[in-house]
Short mmCIF file of C-alpha atoms and ligand atoms in Angstrom, two decimals:
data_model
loop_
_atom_site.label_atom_id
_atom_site.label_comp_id
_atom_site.label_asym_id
_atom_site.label_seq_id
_atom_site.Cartn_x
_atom_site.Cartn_y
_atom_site.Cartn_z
CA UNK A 273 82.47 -48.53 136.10
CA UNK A 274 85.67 -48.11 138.47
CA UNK A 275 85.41 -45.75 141.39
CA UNK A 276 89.04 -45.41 143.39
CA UNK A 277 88.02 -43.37 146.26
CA UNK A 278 90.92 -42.61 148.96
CA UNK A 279 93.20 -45.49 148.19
CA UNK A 280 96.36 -46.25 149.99
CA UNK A 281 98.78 -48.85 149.72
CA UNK A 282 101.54 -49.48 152.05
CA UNK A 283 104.17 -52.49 151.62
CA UNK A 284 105.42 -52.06 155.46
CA UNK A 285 106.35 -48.94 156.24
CA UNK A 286 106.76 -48.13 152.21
CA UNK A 287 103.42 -45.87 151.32
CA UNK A 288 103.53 -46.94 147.44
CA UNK A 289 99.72 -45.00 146.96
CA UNK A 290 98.45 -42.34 148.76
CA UNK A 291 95.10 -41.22 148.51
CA UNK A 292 94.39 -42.37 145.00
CA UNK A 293 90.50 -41.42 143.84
CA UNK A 294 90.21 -41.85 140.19
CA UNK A 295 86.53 -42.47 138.43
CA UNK A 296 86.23 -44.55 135.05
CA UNK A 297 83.38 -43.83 133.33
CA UNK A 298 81.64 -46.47 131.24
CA UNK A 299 83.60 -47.19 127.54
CA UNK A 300 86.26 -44.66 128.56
CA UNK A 301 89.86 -45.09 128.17
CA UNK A 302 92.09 -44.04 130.88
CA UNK A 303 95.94 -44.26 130.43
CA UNK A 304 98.01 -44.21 133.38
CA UNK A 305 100.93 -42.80 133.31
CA UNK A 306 104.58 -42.04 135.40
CA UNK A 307 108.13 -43.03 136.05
CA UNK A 308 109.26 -46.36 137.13
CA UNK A 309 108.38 -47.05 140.41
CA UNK A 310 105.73 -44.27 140.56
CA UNK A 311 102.70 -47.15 142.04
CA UNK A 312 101.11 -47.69 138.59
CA UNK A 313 101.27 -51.28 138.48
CA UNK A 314 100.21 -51.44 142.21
CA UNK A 315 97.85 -49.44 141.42
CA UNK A 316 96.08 -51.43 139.18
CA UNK A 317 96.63 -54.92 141.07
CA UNK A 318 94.70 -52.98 143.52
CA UNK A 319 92.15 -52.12 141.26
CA UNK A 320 91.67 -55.74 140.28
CA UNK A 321 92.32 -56.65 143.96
CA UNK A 322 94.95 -59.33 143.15
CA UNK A 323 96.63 -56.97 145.82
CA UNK A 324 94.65 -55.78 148.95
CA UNK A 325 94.91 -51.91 149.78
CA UNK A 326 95.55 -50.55 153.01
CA UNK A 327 92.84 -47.75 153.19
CA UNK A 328 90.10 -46.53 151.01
CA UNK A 329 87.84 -47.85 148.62
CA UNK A 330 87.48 -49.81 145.32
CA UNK A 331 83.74 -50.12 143.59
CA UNK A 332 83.92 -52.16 140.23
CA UNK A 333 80.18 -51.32 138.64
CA UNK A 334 78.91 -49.89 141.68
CA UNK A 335 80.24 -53.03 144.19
CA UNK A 336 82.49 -52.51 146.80
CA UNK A 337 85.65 -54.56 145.48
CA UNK A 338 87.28 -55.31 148.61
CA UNK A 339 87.07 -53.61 151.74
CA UNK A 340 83.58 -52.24 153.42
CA UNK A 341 83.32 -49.89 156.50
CA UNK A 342 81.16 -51.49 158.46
CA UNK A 343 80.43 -49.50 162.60
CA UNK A 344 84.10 -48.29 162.21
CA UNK A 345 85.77 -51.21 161.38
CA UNK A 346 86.85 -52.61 158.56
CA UNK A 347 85.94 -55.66 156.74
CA UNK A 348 86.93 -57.75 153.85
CA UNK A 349 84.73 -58.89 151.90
CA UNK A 350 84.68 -62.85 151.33
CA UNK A 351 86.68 -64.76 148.70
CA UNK A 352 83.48 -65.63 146.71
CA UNK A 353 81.90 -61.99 146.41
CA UNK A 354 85.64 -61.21 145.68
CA UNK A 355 85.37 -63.45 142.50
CA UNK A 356 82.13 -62.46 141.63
CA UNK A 357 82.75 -58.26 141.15
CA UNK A 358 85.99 -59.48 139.56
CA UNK A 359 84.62 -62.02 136.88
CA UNK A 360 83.83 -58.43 134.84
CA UNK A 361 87.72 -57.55 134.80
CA UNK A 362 89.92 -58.76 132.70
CA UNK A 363 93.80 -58.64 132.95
CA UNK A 364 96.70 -58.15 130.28
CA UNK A 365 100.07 -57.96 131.78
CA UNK A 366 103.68 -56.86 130.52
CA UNK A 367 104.55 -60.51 130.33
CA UNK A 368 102.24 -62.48 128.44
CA UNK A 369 101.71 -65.68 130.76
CA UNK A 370 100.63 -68.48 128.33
CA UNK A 371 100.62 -71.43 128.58
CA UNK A 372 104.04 -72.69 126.66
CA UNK A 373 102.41 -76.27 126.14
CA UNK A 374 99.02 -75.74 124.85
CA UNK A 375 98.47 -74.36 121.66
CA UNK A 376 97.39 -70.29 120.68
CA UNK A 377 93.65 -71.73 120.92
CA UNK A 378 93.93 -74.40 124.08
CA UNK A 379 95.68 -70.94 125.98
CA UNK A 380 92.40 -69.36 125.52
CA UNK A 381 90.10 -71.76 125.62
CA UNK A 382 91.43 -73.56 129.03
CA UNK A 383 90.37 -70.74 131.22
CA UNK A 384 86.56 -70.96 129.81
CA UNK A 385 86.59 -74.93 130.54
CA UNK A 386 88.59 -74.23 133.83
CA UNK A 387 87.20 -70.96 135.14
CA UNK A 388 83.49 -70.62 133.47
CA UNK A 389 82.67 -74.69 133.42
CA UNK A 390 81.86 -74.34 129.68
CA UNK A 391 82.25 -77.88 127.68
CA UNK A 392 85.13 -78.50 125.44
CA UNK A 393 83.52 -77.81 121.98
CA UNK A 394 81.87 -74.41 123.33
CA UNK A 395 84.90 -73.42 124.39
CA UNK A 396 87.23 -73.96 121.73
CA UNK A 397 84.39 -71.90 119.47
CA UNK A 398 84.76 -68.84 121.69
CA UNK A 399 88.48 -69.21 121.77
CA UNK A 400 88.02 -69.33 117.86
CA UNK A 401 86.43 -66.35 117.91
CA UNK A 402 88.25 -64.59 119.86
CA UNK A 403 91.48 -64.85 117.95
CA UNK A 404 89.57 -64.37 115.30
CA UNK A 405 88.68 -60.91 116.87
CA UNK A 406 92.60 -60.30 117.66
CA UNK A 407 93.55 -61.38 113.66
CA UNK A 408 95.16 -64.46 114.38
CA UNK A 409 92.32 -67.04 113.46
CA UNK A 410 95.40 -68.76 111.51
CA UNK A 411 97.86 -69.14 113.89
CA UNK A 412 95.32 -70.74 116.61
CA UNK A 413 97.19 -74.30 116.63
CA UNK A 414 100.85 -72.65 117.16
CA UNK A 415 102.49 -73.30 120.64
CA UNK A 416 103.82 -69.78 122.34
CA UNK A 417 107.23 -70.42 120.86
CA UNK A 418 106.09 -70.24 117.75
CA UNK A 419 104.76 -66.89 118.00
CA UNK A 420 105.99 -63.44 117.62
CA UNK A 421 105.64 -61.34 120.78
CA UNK A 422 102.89 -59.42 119.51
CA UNK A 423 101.39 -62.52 118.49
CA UNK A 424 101.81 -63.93 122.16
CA UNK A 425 100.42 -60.66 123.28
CA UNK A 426 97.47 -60.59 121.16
CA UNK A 427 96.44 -64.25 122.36
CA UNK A 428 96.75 -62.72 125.88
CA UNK A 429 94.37 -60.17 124.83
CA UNK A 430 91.80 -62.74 123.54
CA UNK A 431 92.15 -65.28 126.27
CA UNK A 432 91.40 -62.25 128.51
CA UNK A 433 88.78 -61.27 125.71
CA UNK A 434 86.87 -64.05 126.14
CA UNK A 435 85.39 -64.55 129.67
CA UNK A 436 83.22 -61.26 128.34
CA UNK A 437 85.00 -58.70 130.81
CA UNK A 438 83.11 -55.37 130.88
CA UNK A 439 86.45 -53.76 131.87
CA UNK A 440 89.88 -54.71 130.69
CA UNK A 441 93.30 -53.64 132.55
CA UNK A 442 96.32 -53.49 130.61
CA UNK A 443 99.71 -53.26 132.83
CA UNK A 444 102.19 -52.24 130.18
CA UNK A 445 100.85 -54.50 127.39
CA UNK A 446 103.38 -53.65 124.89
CA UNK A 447 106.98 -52.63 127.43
CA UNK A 448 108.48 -56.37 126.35
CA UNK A 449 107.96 -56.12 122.46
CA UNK A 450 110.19 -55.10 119.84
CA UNK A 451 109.66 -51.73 118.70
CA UNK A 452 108.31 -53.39 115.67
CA UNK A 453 105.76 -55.57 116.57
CA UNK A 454 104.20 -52.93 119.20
CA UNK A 455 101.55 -51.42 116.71
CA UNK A 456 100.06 -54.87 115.83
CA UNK A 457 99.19 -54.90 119.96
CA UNK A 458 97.90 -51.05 120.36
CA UNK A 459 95.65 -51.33 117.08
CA UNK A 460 93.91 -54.55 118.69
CA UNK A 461 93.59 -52.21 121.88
CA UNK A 462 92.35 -49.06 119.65
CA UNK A 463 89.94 -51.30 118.18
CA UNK A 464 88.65 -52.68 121.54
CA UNK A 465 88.45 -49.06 122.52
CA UNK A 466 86.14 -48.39 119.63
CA UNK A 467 83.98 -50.85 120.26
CA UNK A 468 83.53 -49.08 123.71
CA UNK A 469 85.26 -51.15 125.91
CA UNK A 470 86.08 -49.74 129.31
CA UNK A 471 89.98 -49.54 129.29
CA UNK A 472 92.74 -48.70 132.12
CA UNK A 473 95.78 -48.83 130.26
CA UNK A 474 99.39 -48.59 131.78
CA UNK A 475 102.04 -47.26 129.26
CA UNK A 476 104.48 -45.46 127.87
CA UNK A 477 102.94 -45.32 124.67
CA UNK A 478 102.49 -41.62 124.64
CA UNK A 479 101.25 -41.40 120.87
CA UNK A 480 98.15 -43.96 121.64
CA UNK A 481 97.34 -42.42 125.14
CA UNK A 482 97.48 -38.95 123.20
CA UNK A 483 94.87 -40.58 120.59
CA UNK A 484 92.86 -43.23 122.29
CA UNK A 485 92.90 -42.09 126.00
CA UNK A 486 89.99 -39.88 126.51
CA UNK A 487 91.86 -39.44 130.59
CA UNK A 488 95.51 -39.71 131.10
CA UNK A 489 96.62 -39.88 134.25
CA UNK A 490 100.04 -38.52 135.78
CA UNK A 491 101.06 -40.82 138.66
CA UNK A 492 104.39 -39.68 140.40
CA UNK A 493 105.11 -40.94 144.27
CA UNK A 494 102.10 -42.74 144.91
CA UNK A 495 99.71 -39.88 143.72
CA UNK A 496 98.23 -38.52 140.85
CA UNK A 497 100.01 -35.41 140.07
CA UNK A 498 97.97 -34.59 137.08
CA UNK A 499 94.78 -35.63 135.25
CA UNK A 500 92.45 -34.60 132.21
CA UNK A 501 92.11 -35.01 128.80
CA UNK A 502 95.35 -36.19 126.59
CA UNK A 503 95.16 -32.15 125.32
CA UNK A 504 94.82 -30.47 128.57
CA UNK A 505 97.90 -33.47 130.53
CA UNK A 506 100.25 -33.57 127.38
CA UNK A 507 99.72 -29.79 126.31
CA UNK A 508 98.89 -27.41 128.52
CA UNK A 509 99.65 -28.84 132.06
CA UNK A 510 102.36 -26.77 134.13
CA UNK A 511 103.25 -29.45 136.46
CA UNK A 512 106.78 -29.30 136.38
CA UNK A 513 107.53 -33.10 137.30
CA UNK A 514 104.88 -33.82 134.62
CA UNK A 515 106.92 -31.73 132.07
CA UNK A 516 110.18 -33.62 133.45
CA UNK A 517 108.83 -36.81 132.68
CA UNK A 518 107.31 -36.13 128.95
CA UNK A 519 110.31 -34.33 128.07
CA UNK A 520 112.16 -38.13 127.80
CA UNK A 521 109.03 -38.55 124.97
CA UNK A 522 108.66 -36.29 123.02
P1 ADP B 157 105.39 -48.87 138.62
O1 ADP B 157 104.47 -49.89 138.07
O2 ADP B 157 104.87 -47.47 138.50
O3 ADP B 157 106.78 -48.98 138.08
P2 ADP B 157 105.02 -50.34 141.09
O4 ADP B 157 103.58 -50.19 141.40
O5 ADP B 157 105.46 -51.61 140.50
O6 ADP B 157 105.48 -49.10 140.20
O7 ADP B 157 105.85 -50.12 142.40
C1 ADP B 157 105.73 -48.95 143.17
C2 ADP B 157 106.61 -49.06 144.39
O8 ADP B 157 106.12 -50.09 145.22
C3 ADP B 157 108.04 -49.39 144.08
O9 ADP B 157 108.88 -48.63 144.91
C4 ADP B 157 108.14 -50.85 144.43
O10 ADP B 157 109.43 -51.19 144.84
C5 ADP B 157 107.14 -51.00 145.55
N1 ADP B 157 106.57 -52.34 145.61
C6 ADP B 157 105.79 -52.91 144.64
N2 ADP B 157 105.42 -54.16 145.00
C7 ADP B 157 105.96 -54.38 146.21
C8 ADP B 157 105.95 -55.47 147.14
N3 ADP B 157 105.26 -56.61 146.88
N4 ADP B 157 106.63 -55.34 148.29
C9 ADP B 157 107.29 -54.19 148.58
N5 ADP B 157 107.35 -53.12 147.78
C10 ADP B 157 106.70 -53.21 146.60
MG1 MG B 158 104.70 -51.33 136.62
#
């Protein structure tokens, strides 16, 4: 579903990833994971392309997300083919980006009206649905400030929910909730896992990338210092930064 092959991303002369290649197999869940400034979040704005890489390669479901090799040179692909491999990936962020004027529902349903051209009434069934999906069918005609974090994250989750990605990316979905209202957010994301959803999931929620992930990732400098399964990354791996970083978890 996601093939990273050679990335590199350079902000000037700052290399942020070098030589990423990471594969994402259909209804897998792949936590990333590092310190602070380690190229995670980069690395997934590359992935959707809301940032463009400096080298390599990014194919979402077998398309060439955007740059191809074409006699040598190098060419990116246009705007429209750009929007087309990424209408299949959807987006959660660390801050939850609603919309603080339109209601729990409106926030999910504007993007189908605005974005997918669906009429009002379709719309606002889907959005129904989808905070249905998300357990908050009874808070759909709250405005932002009248929801809990978790809550605001959860409607993030179903707006993103429902232009049908086939891949969701989740950039620290849960690093701006209280402690307390974090599990509400992971159990919506352990029950899109189980319905097979094809996850990359940035976080420092050790316990649900030891239990959902079936790939962790170790990013540290720009590259991936270690991957396998949570057993063989949070168990059995030597890497000594690796062990450095963990040891602040468990
Ligand atoms: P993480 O998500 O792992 O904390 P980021 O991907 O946000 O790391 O950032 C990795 C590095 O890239 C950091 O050193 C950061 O300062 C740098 N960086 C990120 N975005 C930009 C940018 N737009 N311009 C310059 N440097 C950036
Ligand atoms: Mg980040």
């Amino acid at each position: 579903m996601i093939d990273v092959r050679g990335v590199w991303k350079r902000f000037g002369a700052t290399e942020v990833l070098k030589g990423i290649d990471l594969s994402i197999n259909k209804s897998d869940v792949t936590c990333i994971i590092g310190p602070s400034g380690s190229g995670k979040s980069t690395l997934l704005r590359c992935i959707a392309f809301l940032e463009e890489y400096s080298e390599g390669e990014i194919y979402i479901e077998g398309e060439l997300l955007g740059f191809a090799q074409e006699g040598g040179k190098r060419r990116r692909v246009s705007e429209a083919e750009v929007a087309r491999v990424r209408r299949n990936v959807g987006f959660v962020f660390q801050q939850f980006n609603l919309w603080p004027h339109m209601t729990a529902l409106e926030n999910v349903a504007a993007p189908l009206r605005l974005a997918r051209g669906i009429a009002g009434d379709e719309a606002a069934r889907r959005a129904g649905a989808m905070l249905e999906k998300v357990g908050l069918s009874a808070r759909a005609g709250a405005y932002p400030s009248q929801l809990s974090g978790g809550q605001q994250q959860r409607v993030g989750i179903a707006r993103a929910l429902a232009m049908e990605p086939h891949i969701m990316l989740f950039d620290e979905p849960t690093s701006a909730l209280d402690p307390e209202l974090v599990g509400e957010v992971l159990q919506v994301m352990r029950d899109l896992a189980g319905e097979g959803m094809t996850m990359a999931v940035v976080t420092h929620e050790m316990g649900f990338a030891a239990q959902v992930a079936d790939t962790v990732v170790f990013l540290d400098h720009g590259r991936i210092a270690a991957s396998g399964s949570p057993e063989e990354v949070f168990r059995r791996d030597p890497n000594p930064r690796l062990r450095q970083f963990l040891q602040n978890y468990f």
